[in-house]
Amino acid sequence: AHLLFNLISVVITMLLYRFYLALVPMTANSLPHQIANAHFIIKTVNVLLILPFVHPFGRLVIRILPGNDPLSAAPEFLSPQDAEEPEKALANVQREISRMCGTGMSMIHDAVESLLTKDEITQERILKQEKIIDNLYNMVAAYLLDAFSGAAPTSLSGRPALLLNVMNNVERIGDHAENIVELSQVYGSKCGRFGEDATNDILAVLRVTEQIGNLAVTLLDKTKHTCTDRLPTLTNDFNNAKREALRRHTDRLRNGHCTVVAGIVFTILIVNLESVVDHLQTVATTIADTEKE
């Protein structure tokens, strides 16, 4: 968008070049003031000429490079019309929670990667995303409570509280992503970069965490099918990966291949991933049990 705007502005300026040559000297006596005025006039004219075409310009940019805004806070599935039908409202809320869970897991992935690579730009984005997740939580909760403010079928009376509990666990995933970013910001300069062995151990634990996250997301999204029998196996895989990572970490500390600060960061990171898995297990088991009813 920035590139296209500047290119279009250059073309407009060239077309109006003689007009500016006549106008700018009339705005001031000194050359520095004329230069400043020329810059202001050209920018203002370009904006005014392009402003009526903002929507076509936006569509052109999206067509050239489509993509999703990682910082979008707008709900995608909360239809005001469906709020009058409790069953549809519940389905909408569950799909929105599924999207929130997917966003939270992306934040966890990016938080761990940014800790390993010292990517401060990504870390700043994650902190913004966490605030947006909090706002989205409030919007979804308000929609859910509004949908059940009147009469609702007795069979659905317990679902709002259940989904609020599920959503609370999903929101906590974003909090742990924020914790990992803050861990990197506090200890990053003192910790240095992890060695290859420690990095591989962290990524092994993260990999299983993401597999459990994918299972939770697909359970929440009713348009997809998944097998809940995978949860115990994945949980066991996570526990094995965690134990192996901590064992190898202890060996590195004992052999002097790891600093105390790096050891602290490693341990706290694993603890945060373990907490994420706990929240995901609660989400998956709660939704699976609900579907059986």
Coordinates of C-alpha atoms in Angstrom, one line a residue:
A1 CA 0.0 0.0 0.0
H2 CA 2.8 2.4 0.9
L3 CA 4.7 1.6 -2.3
L4 CA 1.6 2.0 -4.5
F5 CA 0.6 5.2 -2.9
N6 CA 4.0 6.7 -3.5
L7 CA 4.1 5.6 -7.1
I8 CA 0.7 7.1 -7.8
S9 CA 1.7 10.3 -6.0
V10 CA 4.8 10.6 -8.2
V11 CA 2.7 10.3 -11.3
I12 CA 0.2 12.9 -10.0
T13 CA 3.1 15.3 -9.1
M14 CA 4.7 14.9 -12.6
L15 CA 1.3 15.7 -14.2
L16 CA 0.9 18.8 -12.0
Y17 CA 4.6 19.8 -12.2
R18 CA 4.1 23.2 -14.0
F19 CA 1.3 24.1 -11.7
Y20 CA 3.6 23.6 -8.7
L21 CA 6.3 25.6 -10.4
A22 CA 4.0 28.6 -10.6
L23 CA 2.3 28.2 -7.2
V24 CA 5.2 27.4 -4.8
P25 CA 7.2 30.7 -5.4
M26 CA 4.1 32.6 -4.4
T27 CA 3.8 31.0 -1.0
A28 CA 7.1 32.4 0.5
N29 CA 10.1 34.6 -0.3
S30 CA 12.9 32.4 1.1
L31 CA 14.0 29.2 -0.6
P32 CA 13.8 27.0 2.6
H33 CA 10.2 28.1 3.2
Q34 CA 9.3 27.4 -0.5
I35 CA 10.8 23.9 -0.2
A36 CA 8.8 23.2 3.0
N37 CA 5.6 24.6 1.4
A38 CA 6.2 22.5 -1.8
H39 CA 6.4 19.3 0.2
F40 CA 3.3 20.2 2.2
I41 CA 1.3 21.2 -0.9
I42 CA 2.3 18.1 -2.9
K43 CA 1.4 15.7 -0.1
T44 CA -1.9 17.4 0.6
V45 CA -3.0 17.5 -3.1
N46 CA -2.0 13.8 -3.5
V47 CA -4.0 12.7 -0.5
L48 CA -7.1 14.7 -1.5
L49 CA -6.9 13.3 -5.1
I50 CA -6.5 9.7 -3.9
L51 CA -9.0 9.9 -0.9
P52 CA -12.1 9.3 -3.0
F53 CA -10.6 6.1 -4.3
V54 CA -9.6 4.6 -0.9
H55 CA -11.9 1.5 -1.3
P56 CA -10.8 0.5 -4.8
F57 CA -7.2 1.1 -3.7
G58 CA -7.8 -1.2 -0.7
R59 CA -9.3 -3.9 -2.9
L60 CA -6.3 -3.6 -5.2
V61 CA -3.8 -4.0 -2.4
I62 CA -5.7 -7.1 -1.0
R63 CA -5.8 -8.6 -4.5
I64 CA -2.1 -8.2 -4.9
L65 CA -1.3 -9.6 -1.5
P66 CA -4.2 -11.2 0.4
G67 CA -3.8 -12.2 4.0
N68 CA -5.3 -12.1 7.5
D69 CA -4.6 -9.4 10.0
P70 CA -3.0 -11.0 13.0
L71 CA -4.1 -8.0 15.1
S72 CA -7.8 -8.1 14.2
A73 CA -10.1 -8.0 17.2
A74 CA -13.4 -8.3 15.3
P75 CA -15.4 -11.5 16.0
E76 CA -16.0 -13.6 12.8
F77 CA -18.9 -15.8 13.9
L78 CA -21.1 -13.8 16.3
S79 CA -24.2 -13.0 14.3
P80 CA -26.6 -10.5 16.1
Q81 CA -29.6 -12.3 14.4
D82 CA -28.5 -15.7 15.8
A83 CA -28.4 -14.2 19.3
E84 CA -32.2 -14.6 19.4
E85 CA -31.8 -18.4 18.9
P86 CA -29.8 -19.9 21.8
E87 CA -28.7 -23.0 20.0
K88 CA -27.3 -21.1 17.1
A89 CA -25.7 -18.6 19.5
L90 CA -23.9 -21.4 21.3
A91 CA -22.6 -22.8 18.0
N92 CA -21.4 -19.3 17.0
V93 CA -19.7 -18.8 20.4
Q94 CA -18.0 -22.2 20.2
R95 CA -16.6 -21.5 16.7
E96 CA -15.3 -18.1 18.0
I97 CA -13.6 -19.8 20.9
S98 CA -12.0 -22.2 18.4
R99 CA -10.6 -19.3 16.5
M100 CA -9.4 -17.7 19.8
C101 CA -7.7 -21.0 20.7
G102 CA -6.0 -21.2 17.3
T103 CA -4.8 -17.6 17.7
G104 CA -3.5 -18.4 21.2
M105 CA -1.5 -21.4 19.9
S106 CA 0.0 -19.3 17.2
M107 CA 1.1 -16.8 19.8
I108 CA 2.7 -19.7 21.9
H109 CA 4.6 -20.8 18.8
D110 CA 5.7 -17.3 18.0
A111 CA 6.6 -16.6 21.6
V112 CA 8.9 -19.6 21.8
E113 CA 10.5 -18.9 18.4
S114 CA 11.1 -15.3 19.3
L115 CA 12.7 -16.3 22.6
L116 CA 15.1 -18.6 20.7
T117 CA 15.9 -16.0 18.0
K118 CA 15.7 -12.8 20.1
D119 CA 13.0 -11.4 17.7
E120 CA 11.9 -8.3 19.5
I121 CA 9.4 -7.2 16.7
T122 CA 7.5 -10.5 17.0
Q123 CA 7.5 -10.1 20.8
E124 CA 5.9 -6.7 20.6
R125 CA 3.2 -8.1 18.3
I126 CA 2.5 -10.9 20.7
L127 CA 1.9 -8.4 23.5
K128 CA -0.6 -6.5 21.4
Q129 CA -2.3 -9.7 20.4
E130 CA -2.7 -10.7 24.0
K131 CA -4.6 -7.5 24.8
I132 CA -6.8 -8.1 21.7
I133 CA -7.6 -11.6 22.9
D134 CA -8.7 -10.1 26.2
N135 CA -11.0 -7.7 24.4
L136 CA -12.4 -10.5 22.2
Y137 CA -13.0 -12.6 25.4
N138 CA -15.2 -9.7 26.7
M139 CA -17.1 -9.4 23.4
V140 CA -17.8 -13.1 23.2
A141 CA -18.9 -13.3 26.9
A142 CA -21.2 -10.4 26.4
Y143 CA -22.8 -12.0 23.3
L144 CA -23.2 -15.3 25.1
L145 CA -24.9 -13.6 28.2
D146 CA -27.1 -11.5 25.9
A147 CA -28.3 -14.6 24.0
F148 CA -29.3 -16.3 27.3
S149 CA -30.7 -13.2 29.0
G150 CA -34.3 -14.3 28.2
A151 CA -36.0 -17.7 28.2
A152 CA -33.9 -20.6 26.9
P153 CA -34.5 -24.3 26.7
T154 CA -33.7 -26.2 29.9
S155 CA -31.5 -28.6 28.0
L156 CA -29.2 -25.7 27.1
S157 CA -29.2 -23.9 30.5
G158 CA -25.8 -25.3 31.6
R159 CA -24.0 -24.6 28.3
P160 CA -23.2 -20.9 28.8
A161 CA -21.3 -21.5 32.1
L162 CA -19.5 -24.4 30.4
L163 CA -18.4 -22.3 27.4
L164 CA -17.3 -19.5 29.7
N165 CA -15.1 -21.9 31.6
V166 CA -13.7 -23.2 28.3
M167 CA -13.1 -19.7 27.0
N168 CA -11.4 -18.8 30.3
N169 CA -8.9 -21.6 29.7
V170 CA -8.4 -20.5 26.1
E171 CA -7.7 -16.9 27.2
R172 CA -5.1 -18.2 29.7
I173 CA -3.1 -19.6 26.7
G174 CA -2.5 -16.0 25.5
D175 CA -1.4 -15.1 29.0
H176 CA 1.3 -17.8 28.9
A177 CA 2.5 -16.5 25.5
E178 CA 2.8 -13.1 27.2
N179 CA 4.7 -14.7 30.1
I180 CA 7.2 -16.3 27.6
V181 CA 7.8 -12.9 25.9
E182 CA 8.3 -11.2 29.3
L183 CA 10.7 -14.0 30.3
S184 CA 12.8 -13.3 27.2
Q185 CA 12.7 -9.6 27.8
V186 CA 13.8 -9.9 31.4
Y187 CA 16.5 -12.5 31.0
G188 CA 17.3 -12.3 27.3
S189 CA 20.4 -10.1 27.5
K190 CA 21.8 -12.3 30.4
C191 CA 20.9 -15.6 28.9
G192 CA 22.4 -15.5 25.5
R193 CA 21.3 -18.0 22.8
F194 CA 20.5 -21.6 23.7
G195 CA 22.8 -24.3 22.2
E196 CA 21.6 -26.8 19.6
D197 CA 20.7 -29.5 22.2
A198 CA 18.7 -27.2 24.4
T199 CA 16.9 -25.7 21.4
N200 CA 16.0 -29.1 20.1
D201 CA 14.6 -30.1 23.5
I202 CA 12.5 -27.0 23.7
L203 CA 11.1 -27.5 20.1
A204 CA 10.3 -31.2 20.9
V205 CA 8.1 -30.1 23.9
L206 CA 6.6 -27.3 21.8
R207 CA 5.8 -29.7 19.0
V208 CA 3.6 -32.0 21.2
T209 CA 2.0 -28.9 22.8
E210 CA 0.9 -27.7 19.4
Q211 CA -0.5 -31.2 18.5
I212 CA -2.7 -31.0 21.6
G213 CA -3.6 -27.5 20.7
N214 CA -4.7 -28.6 17.2
L215 CA -6.8 -31.3 18.8
A216 CA -8.5 -28.8 21.0
V217 CA -9.2 -26.4 18.1
T218 CA -10.8 -29.1 16.0
L219 CA -12.9 -30.3 18.9
L220 CA -14.2 -26.7 19.3
D221 CA -14.9 -26.3 15.6
K222 CA -18.0 -28.4 15.0
T223 CA -17.4 -28.2 11.3
K224 CA -14.4 -30.5 11.6
H225 CA -14.1 -34.1 12.9
T226 CA -11.5 -35.4 15.2
C227 CA -10.8 -38.4 17.4
T228 CA -10.8 -37.7 21.1
D229 CA -9.0 -41.0 21.8
R230 CA -5.8 -39.2 20.7
L231 CA -5.7 -37.0 23.8
P232 CA -4.3 -39.6 26.3
T233 CA -1.6 -40.6 23.8
L234 CA -0.6 -37.0 23.1
T235 CA -0.6 -36.2 26.8
N236 CA 1.7 -39.1 27.4
D237 CA 3.9 -37.9 24.6
F238 CA 4.1 -34.5 26.1
N239 CA 5.0 -35.8 29.6
N240 CA 7.8 -38.0 28.0
A241 CA 9.1 -35.0 26.0
K242 CA 9.0 -32.8 29.1
R243 CA 10.8 -35.3 31.3
E244 CA 13.5 -36.0 28.7
A245 CA 14.0 -32.2 28.2
L246 CA 14.4 -31.6 31.9
R247 CA 16.7 -34.6 32.4
R248 CA 19.0 -33.5 29.6
H249 CA 18.8 -29.9 30.9
T250 CA 20.0 -31.2 34.4
D251 CA 22.9 -33.0 32.7
R252 CA 24.0 -29.8 30.9
L253 CA 23.9 -27.9 34.2
R254 CA 25.8 -30.6 36.0
N255 CA 28.5 -30.7 33.3
G256 CA 28.8 -26.9 33.1
H257 CA 27.4 -26.7 29.6
C258 CA 24.6 -24.3 30.7
T259 CA 24.7 -21.1 32.7
V260 CA 22.4 -20.6 35.7
V261 CA 20.4 -17.9 34.0
A262 CA 19.9 -20.0 30.9
G263 CA 18.8 -22.8 33.2
I264 CA 16.2 -20.6 34.8
V265 CA 14.8 -19.5 31.5
F266 CA 14.7 -23.1 30.2
T267 CA 12.8 -24.3 33.2
I268 CA 10.3 -21.5 33.3
L269 CA 9.7 -21.9 29.6
I270 CA 8.9 -25.6 30.1
V271 CA 6.6 -24.8 33.0
N272 CA 4.7 -22.4 30.9
L273 CA 4.2 -24.9 28.1
E274 CA 3.1 -27.5 30.7
S275 CA 0.5 -25.0 31.9
V276 CA -0.7 -24.4 28.3
V277 CA -1.2 -28.2 28.0
D278 CA -3.2 -28.3 31.2
H279 CA -5.6 -25.6 29.8
L280 CA -5.8 -27.4 26.5
Q281 CA -6.7 -30.7 28.2
T282 CA -9.4 -29.0 30.2
V283 CA -10.8 -27.5 26.9
A284 CA -10.6 -30.8 25.0
T285 CA -12.1 -33.0 27.7
T286 CA -14.9 -30.5 28.5
I287 CA -16.0 -30.2 24.9
A288 CA -15.7 -33.9 24.3
D289 CA -17.8 -34.7 27.4
T290 CA -20.4 -32.1 26.3
E291 CA -20.7 -33.7 22.8
K292 CA -21.4 -37.1 24.4
E293 CA -24.5 -35.7 26.3

